[in-house]
Structures are given as structure tokens and as C-alpha cells.
PDB file of C-alpha atoms in Angstrom:
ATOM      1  CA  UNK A   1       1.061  -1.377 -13.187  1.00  0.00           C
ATOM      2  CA  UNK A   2       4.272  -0.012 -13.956  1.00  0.00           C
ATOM      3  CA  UNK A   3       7.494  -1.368 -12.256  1.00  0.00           C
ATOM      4  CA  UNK A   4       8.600   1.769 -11.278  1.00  0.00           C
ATOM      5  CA  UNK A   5       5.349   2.399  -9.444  1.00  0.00           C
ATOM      6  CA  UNK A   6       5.042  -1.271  -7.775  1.00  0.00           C
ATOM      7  CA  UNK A   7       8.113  -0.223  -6.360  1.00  0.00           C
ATOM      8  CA  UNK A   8       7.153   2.676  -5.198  1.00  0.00           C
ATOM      9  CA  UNK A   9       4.131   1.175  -3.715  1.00  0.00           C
ATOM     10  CA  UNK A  10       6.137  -1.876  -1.758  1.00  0.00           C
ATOM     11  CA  UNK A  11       8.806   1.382  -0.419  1.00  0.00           C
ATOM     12  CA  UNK A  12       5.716   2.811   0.918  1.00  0.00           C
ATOM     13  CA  UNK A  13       4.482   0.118   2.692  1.00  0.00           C
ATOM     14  CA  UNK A  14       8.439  -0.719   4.640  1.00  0.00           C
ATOM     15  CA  UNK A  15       8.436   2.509   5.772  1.00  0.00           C
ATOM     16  CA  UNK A  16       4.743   2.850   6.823  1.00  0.00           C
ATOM     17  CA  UNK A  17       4.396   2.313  11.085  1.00  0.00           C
ATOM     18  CA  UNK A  18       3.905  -1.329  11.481  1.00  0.00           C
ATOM     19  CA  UNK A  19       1.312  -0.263  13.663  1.00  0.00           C
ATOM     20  CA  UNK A  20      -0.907   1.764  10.895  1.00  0.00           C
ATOM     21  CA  UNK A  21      -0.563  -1.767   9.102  1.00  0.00           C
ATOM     22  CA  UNK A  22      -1.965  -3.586  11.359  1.00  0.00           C
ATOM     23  CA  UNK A  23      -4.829  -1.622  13.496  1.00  0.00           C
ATOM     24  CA  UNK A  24      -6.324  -0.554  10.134  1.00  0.00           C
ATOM     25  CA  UNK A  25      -9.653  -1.911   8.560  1.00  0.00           C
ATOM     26  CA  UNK A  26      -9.283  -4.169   5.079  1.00  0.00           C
ATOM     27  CA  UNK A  27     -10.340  -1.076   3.168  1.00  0.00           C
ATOM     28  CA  UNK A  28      -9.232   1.484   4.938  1.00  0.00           C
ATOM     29  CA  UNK A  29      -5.792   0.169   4.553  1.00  0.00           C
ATOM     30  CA  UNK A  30      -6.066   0.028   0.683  1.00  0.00           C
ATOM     31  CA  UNK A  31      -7.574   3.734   0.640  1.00  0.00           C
ATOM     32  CA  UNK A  32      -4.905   5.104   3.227  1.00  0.00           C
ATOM     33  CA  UNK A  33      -1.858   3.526   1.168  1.00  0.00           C
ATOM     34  CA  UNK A  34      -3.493   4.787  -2.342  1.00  0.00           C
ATOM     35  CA  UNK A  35      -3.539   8.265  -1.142  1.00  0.00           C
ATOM     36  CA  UNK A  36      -0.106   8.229   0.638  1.00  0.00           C
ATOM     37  CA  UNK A  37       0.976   6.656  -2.761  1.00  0.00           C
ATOM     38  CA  UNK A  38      -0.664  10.122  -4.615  1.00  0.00           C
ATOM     39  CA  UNK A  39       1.084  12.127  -2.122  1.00  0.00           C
ATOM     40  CA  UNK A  40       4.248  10.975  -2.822  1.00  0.00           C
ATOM     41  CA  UNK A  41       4.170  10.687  -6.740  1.00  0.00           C
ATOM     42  CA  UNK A  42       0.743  13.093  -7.634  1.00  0.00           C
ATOM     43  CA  UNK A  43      -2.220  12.153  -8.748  1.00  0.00           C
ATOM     44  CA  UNK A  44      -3.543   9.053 -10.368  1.00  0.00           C
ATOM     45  CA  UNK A  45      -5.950   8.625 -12.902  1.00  0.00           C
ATOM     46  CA  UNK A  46      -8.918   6.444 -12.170  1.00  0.00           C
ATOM     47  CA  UNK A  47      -7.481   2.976 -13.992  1.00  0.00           C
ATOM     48  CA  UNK A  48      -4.161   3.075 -12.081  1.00  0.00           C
ATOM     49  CA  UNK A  49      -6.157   4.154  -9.035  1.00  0.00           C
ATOM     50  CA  UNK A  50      -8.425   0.556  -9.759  1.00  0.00           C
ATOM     51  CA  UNK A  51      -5.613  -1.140 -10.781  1.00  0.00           C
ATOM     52  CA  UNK A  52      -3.568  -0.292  -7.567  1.00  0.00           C
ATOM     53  CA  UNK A  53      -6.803  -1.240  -5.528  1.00  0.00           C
ATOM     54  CA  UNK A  54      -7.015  -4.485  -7.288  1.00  0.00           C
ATOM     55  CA  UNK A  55      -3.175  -5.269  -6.459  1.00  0.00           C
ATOM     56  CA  UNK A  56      -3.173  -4.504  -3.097  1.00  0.00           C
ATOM     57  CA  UNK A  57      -6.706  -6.386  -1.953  1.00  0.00           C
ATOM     58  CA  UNK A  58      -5.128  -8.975  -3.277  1.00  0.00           C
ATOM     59  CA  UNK A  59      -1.558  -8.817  -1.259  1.00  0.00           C
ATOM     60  CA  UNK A  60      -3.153  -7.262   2.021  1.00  0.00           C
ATOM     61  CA  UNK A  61      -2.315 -10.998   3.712  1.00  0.00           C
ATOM     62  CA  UNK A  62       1.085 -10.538   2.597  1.00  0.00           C
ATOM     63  CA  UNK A  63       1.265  -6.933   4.107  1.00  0.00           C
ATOM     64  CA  UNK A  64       0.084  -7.859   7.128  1.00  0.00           C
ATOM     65  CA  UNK A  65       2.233 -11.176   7.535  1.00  0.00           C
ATOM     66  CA  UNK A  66       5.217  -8.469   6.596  1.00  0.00           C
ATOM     67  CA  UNK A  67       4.166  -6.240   9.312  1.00  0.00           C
ATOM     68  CA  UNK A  68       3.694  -8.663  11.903  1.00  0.00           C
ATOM     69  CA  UNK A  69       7.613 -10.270  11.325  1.00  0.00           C
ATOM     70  CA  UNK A  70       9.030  -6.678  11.488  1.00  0.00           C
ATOM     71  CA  UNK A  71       6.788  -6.241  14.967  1.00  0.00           C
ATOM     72  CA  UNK A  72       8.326  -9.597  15.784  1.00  0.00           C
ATOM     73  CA  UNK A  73      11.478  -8.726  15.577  1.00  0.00           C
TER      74      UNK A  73
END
């Protein structure tokens, strides 16, 4: 993945509703944030689509912990 589109990926998830973050499903939080991703920078082929899939399965504790300080405070 590209540093210019992890970026873009960690933007999208500050300024996505702490509550989407948290009241979604494992996977349905992975598929919402890929296609908000597409929407903001167009499509995706299928390997960056994987890749990105990959990455954030593996981060979704980190999301959540993220979203649970900013409800915190």
C-alpha cells in the first residue's frame, strides 16, 4: 500500500462518526471504509482492494480503541 493512500485511509477513518465505528459489524466495517475510501479517490483494482482488506482486519482493534478515546473525551 502506498503512503499516500494509508494516509488517506487513516483521514478517513478521524473523520468517520465515532458512532459508525463502533455500532458496525467486523466486516461490515472493513467493506463500509473500502468503499468510502473508492468514493473519495475512485476505484480500486482488486489487489489494492485485498490489500486494503488485509490492513485494516488487522488494525480494526486499533480503530475501535481510537474511536472509543475520541467518544471518551
Amino acid at each position: 500500500m502506498s503512503p499516500v493512500m494509508l494516509r488517506q485511509l487513516w483521514n478517513l477513518i478521524e473523520k468517520t462518526q465515532v458512532n459508525t465505528l463502533l455500532s458496525l459489524n467486523d466486516t461490515t466495517l472493513v467493506q463500509w471504509l473500502i468503499e468510502q475510501l473508492k468514493q473519495e479517490r475512485g476505484a480500486l483494482n482488486s489487489d489494492e482492494t485485498n490489500v486494503i482488506r488485509a490492513y485494516l482486519c488487522s488494525k480494526l482493534s486499533l480503530i475501535r480503541d481510537m474511536a472509543s478515546a475520541r467518544l471518551a473525551s
